[in-house]
CSV table of C-alpha atoms and ligand atoms in Angstrom, one decimal:
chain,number,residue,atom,x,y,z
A,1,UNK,CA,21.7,8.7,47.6
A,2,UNK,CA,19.6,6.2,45.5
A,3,UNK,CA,21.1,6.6,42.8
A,4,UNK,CA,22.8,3.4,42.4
A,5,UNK,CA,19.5,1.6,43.4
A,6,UNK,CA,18.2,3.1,41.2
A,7,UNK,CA,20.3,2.6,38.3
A,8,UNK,CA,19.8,-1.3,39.6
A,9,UNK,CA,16.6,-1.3,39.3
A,10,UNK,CA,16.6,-0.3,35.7
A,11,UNK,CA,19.4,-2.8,34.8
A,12,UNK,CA,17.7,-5.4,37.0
A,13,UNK,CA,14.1,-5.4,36.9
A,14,UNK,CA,13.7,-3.5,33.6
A,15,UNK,CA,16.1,-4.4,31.0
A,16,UNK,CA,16.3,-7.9,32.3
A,17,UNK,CA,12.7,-8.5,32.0
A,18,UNK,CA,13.1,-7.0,28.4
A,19,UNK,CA,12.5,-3.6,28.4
A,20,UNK,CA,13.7,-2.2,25.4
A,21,UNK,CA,13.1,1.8,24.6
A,22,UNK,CA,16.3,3.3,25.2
A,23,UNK,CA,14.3,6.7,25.9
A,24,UNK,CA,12.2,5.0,28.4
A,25,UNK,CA,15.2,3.5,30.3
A,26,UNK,CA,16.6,6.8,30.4
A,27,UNK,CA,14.1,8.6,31.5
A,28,UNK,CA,13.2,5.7,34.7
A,29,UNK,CA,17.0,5.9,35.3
A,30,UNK,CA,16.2,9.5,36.2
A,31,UNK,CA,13.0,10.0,37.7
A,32,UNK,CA,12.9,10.1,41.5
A,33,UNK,CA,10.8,7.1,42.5
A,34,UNK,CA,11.2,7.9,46.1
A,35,UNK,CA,10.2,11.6,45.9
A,36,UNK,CA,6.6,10.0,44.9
A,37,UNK,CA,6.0,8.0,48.2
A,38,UNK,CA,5.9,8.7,51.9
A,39,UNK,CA,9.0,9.1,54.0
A,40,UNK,CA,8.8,5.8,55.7
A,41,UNK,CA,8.9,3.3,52.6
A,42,UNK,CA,11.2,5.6,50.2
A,43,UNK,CA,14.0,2.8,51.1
A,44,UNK,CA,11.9,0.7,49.3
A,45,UNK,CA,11.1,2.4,46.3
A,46,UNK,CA,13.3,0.8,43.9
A,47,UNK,CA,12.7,-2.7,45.0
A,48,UNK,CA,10.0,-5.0,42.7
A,49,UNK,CA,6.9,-4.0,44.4
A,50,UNK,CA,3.7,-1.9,44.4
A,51,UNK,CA,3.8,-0.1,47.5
A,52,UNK,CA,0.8,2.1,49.4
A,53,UNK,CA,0.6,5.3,48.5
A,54,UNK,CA,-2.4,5.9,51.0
A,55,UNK,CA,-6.6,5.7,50.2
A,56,UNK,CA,-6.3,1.9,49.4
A,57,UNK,CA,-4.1,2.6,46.5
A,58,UNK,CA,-1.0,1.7,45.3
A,59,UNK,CA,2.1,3.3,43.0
A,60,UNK,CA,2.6,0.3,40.3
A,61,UNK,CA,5.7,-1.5,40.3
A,62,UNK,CA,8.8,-0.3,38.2
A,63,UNK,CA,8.2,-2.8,35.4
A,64,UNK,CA,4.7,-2.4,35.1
A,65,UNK,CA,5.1,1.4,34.6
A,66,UNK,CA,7.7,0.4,32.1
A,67,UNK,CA,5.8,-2.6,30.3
A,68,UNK,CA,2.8,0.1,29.8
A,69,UNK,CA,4.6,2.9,29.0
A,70,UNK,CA,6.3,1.2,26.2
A,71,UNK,CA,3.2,-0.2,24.6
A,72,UNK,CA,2.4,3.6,24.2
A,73,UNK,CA,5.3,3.4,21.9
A,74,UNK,CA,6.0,7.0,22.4
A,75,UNK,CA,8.3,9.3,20.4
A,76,UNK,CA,8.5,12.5,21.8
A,77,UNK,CA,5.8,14.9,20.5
A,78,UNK,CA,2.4,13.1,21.9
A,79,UNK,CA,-0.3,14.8,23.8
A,80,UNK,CA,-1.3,11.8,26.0
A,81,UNK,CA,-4.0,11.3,28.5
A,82,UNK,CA,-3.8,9.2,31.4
A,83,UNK,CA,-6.7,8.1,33.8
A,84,UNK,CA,-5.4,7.6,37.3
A,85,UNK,CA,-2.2,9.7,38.9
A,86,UNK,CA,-1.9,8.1,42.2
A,87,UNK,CA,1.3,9.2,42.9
A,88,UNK,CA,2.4,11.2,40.2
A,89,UNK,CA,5.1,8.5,39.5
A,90,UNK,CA,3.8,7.6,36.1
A,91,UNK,CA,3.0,10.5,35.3
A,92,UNK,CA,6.2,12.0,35.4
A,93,UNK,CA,7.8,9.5,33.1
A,94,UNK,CA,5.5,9.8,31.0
A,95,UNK,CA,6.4,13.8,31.0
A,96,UNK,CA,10.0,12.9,30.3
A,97,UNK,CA,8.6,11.0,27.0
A,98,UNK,CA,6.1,13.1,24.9
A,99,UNK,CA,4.8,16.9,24.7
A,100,UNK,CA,2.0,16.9,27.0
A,101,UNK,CA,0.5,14.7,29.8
A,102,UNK,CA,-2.9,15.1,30.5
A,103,UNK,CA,-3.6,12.9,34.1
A,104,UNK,CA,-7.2,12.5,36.3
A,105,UNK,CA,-7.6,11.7,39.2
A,106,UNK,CA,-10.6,10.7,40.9
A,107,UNK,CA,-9.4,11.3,44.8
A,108,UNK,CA,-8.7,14.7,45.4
A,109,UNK,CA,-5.9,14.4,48.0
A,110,UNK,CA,-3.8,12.2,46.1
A,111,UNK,CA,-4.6,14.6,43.2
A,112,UNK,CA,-3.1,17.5,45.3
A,113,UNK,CA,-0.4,15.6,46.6
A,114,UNK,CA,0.8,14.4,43.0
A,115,UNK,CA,0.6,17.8,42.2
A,116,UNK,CA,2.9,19.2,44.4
A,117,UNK,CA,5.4,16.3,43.8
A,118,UNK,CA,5.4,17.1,40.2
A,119,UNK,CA,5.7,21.1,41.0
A,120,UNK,CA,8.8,20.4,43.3
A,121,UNK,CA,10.4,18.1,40.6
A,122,UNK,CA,10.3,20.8,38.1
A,123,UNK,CA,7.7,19.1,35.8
A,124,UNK,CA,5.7,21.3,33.7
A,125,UNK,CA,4.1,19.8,30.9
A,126,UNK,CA,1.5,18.3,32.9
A,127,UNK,CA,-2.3,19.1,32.9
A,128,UNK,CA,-3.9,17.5,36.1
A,129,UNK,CA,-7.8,17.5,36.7
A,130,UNK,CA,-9.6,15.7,39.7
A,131,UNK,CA,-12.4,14.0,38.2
A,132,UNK,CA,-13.5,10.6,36.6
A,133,UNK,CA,-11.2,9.7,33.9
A,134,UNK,CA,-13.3,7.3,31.9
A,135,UNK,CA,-15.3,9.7,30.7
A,136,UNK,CA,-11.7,11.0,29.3
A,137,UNK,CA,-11.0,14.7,28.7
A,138,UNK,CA,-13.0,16.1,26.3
A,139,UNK,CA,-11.6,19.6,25.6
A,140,UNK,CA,-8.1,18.3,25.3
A,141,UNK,CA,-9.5,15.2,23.1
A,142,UNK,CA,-7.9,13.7,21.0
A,143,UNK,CA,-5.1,12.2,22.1
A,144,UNK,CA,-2.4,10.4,20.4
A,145,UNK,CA,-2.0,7.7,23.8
A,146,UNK,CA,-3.9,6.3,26.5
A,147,UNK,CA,-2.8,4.8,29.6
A,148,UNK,CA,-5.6,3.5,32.2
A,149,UNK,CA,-3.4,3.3,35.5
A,150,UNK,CA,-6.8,1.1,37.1
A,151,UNK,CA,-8.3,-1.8,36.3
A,152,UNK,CA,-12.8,-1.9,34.9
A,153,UNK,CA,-14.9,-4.5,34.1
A,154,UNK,CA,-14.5,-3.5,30.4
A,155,UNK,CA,-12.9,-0.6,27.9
A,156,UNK,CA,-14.5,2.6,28.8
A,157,UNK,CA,-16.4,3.5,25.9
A,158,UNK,CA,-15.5,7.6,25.9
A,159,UNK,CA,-11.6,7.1,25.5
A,160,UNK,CA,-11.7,5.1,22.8
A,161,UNK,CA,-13.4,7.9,20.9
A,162,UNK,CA,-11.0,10.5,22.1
A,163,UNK,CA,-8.0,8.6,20.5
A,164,UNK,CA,-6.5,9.7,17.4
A,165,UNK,CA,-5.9,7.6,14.3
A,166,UNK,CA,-2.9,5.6,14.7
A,167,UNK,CA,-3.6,6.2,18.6
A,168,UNK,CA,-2.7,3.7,21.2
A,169,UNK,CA,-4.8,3.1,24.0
A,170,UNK,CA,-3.2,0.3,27.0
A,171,UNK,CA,-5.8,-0.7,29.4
A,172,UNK,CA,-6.1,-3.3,32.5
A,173,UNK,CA,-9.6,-4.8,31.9
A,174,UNK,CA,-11.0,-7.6,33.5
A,175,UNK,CA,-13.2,-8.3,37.3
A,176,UNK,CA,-11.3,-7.4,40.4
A,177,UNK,CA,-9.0,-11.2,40.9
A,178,UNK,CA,-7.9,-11.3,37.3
A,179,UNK,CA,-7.0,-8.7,34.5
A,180,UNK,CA,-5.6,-8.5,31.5
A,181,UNK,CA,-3.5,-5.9,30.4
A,182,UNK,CA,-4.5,-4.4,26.9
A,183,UNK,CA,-3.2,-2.6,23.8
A,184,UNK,CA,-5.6,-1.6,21.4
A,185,UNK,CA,-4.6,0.6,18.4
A,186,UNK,CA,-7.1,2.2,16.4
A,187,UNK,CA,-6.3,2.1,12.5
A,188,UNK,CA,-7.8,2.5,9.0
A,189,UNK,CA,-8.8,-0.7,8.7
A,190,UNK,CA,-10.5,-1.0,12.5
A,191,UNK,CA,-9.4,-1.4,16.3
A,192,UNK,CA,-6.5,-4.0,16.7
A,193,UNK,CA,-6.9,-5.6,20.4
A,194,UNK,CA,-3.5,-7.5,21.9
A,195,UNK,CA,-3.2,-8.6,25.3
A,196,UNK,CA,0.0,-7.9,27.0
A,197,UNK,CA,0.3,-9.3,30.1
A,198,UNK,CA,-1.8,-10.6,32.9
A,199,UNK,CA,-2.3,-7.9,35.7
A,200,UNK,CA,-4.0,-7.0,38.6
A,201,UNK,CA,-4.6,-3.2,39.5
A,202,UNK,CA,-6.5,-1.4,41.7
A,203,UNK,CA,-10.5,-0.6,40.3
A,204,UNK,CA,-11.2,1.5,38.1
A,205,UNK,CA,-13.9,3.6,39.6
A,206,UNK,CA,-16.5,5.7,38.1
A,207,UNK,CA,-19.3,6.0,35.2
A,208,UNK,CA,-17.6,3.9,32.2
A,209,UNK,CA,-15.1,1.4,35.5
A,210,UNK,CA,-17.2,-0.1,39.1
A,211,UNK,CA,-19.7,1.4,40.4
A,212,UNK,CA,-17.6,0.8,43.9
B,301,SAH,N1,0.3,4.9,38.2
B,301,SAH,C1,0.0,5.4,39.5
B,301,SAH,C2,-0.7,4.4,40.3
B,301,SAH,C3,-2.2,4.6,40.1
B,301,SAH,S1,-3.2,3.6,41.1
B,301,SAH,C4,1.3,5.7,40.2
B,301,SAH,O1,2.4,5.7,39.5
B,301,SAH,O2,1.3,6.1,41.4
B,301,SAH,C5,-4.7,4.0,40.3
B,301,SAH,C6,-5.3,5.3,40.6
B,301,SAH,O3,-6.4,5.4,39.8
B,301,SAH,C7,-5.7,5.5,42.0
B,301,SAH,O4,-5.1,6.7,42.5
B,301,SAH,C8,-7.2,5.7,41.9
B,301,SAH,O5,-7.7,6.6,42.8
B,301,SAH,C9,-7.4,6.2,40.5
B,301,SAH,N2,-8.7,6.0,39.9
B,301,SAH,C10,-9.5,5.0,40.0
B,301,SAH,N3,-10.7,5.2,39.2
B,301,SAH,C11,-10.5,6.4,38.6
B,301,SAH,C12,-11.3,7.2,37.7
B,301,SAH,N4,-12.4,6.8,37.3
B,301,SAH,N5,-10.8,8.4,37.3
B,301,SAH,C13,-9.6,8.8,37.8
B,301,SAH,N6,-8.8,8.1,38.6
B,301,SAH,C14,-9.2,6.9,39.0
């Protein structure tokens, strides 16, 4: 039944704002936005906004979870680490794209709920841990792409050291009224630092984001 909204909202607010990977469009013409939010706002799920997904947070708007997933440049085979589930929404497009997602989550109950979301949806290369995601995931380090779903003061310091060569790391840095959106990529020759797009996500809690 949303289909066609959401086969708009990738024509609309996706490829007419430039997105480009044929793969990713694919894959957010197919995930089930509205399985990731409550009952009472999944009318809005494919419509341009961040919505509440409950515990001050938010599931990121379509195009956002497009314009960072793309930056990861994925191809298919990645093991990929992202700090932040929320909803599970990013997450599972991300699953569609490369091998293996690893996702934290600092609040448990959003943890468990993303979880089961996942489960129901029949998504299974997923790893999920409750926990503070900038100090990344050591065991399952390293990582051929990063996404930071929440927005520190600065890069935390332990991810970048858990991306492989030829990694790519996108990242909201920046204090709590302004951000920028980041792509770093770490070759031979050193880090290479763009800015993507100005941004505003929720904070990025924990050792290496605010301390509250
Ligand atoms: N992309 C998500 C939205 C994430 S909102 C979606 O599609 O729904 C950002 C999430 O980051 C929130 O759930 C917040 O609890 C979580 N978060 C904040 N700091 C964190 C940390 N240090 N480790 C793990 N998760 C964190």
């Amino acid at each position: 039944m949303f289909d066609r909204a959401r086969r708009r909202m990738v024509a609309e607010q996706l490829e007419g704002r430039g997105i480009r990977d044929p793969r990713l469009l694919h894959a957010m013409g197919r995930v089930p936005r509205h399985e990731f939010l409550e009952e009472a706002l999944r009318h809005r799920a494919y419509e341009e906004f961040a919505l509440p997904i409950g515990y001050g947070q938010t599931i990121s708007h379509p195009y956002t979870v497009a314009l960072m997933t793309e930056a990861l440049e994925l191809q298919g085979h990645e093991r990929v680490l992202e700090v932040g589930t929320g909803s599970g929404y990013q997450t599972a497009v991300l699953a569609a794209l490369c091998a293996n997602v690893f996702t934290i989550e600092r609040l448990a109950a959003l943890a468990m709920r993303a979880r089961k979301v996942l489960d129901s949806q029949a998504i299974y290369n997923v790893a999920l841990q409750i926990g503070d995601g900038t100090i990344g995931w050591k065991a399952e380090a390293p990582f051929d792409a990063i996404l930071v779903a929440a927005g520190g003061p600065d890069l935390p310091r332990p991810l970048l050291s858990q991306l492989r060569r030829g990694g790519r790391l996108v990242v909201p840095v920046g204090d709590g009224d302004s951000q920028s959106l980041l792509r770093l990529r770490l070759e031979d020759s050193g880090i290479r630092e763009e800015v993507i797009a100005d941004c505003r996500f929720v904070k990025l809690l924990g050792r290496f984001g605010f301390a509250r």
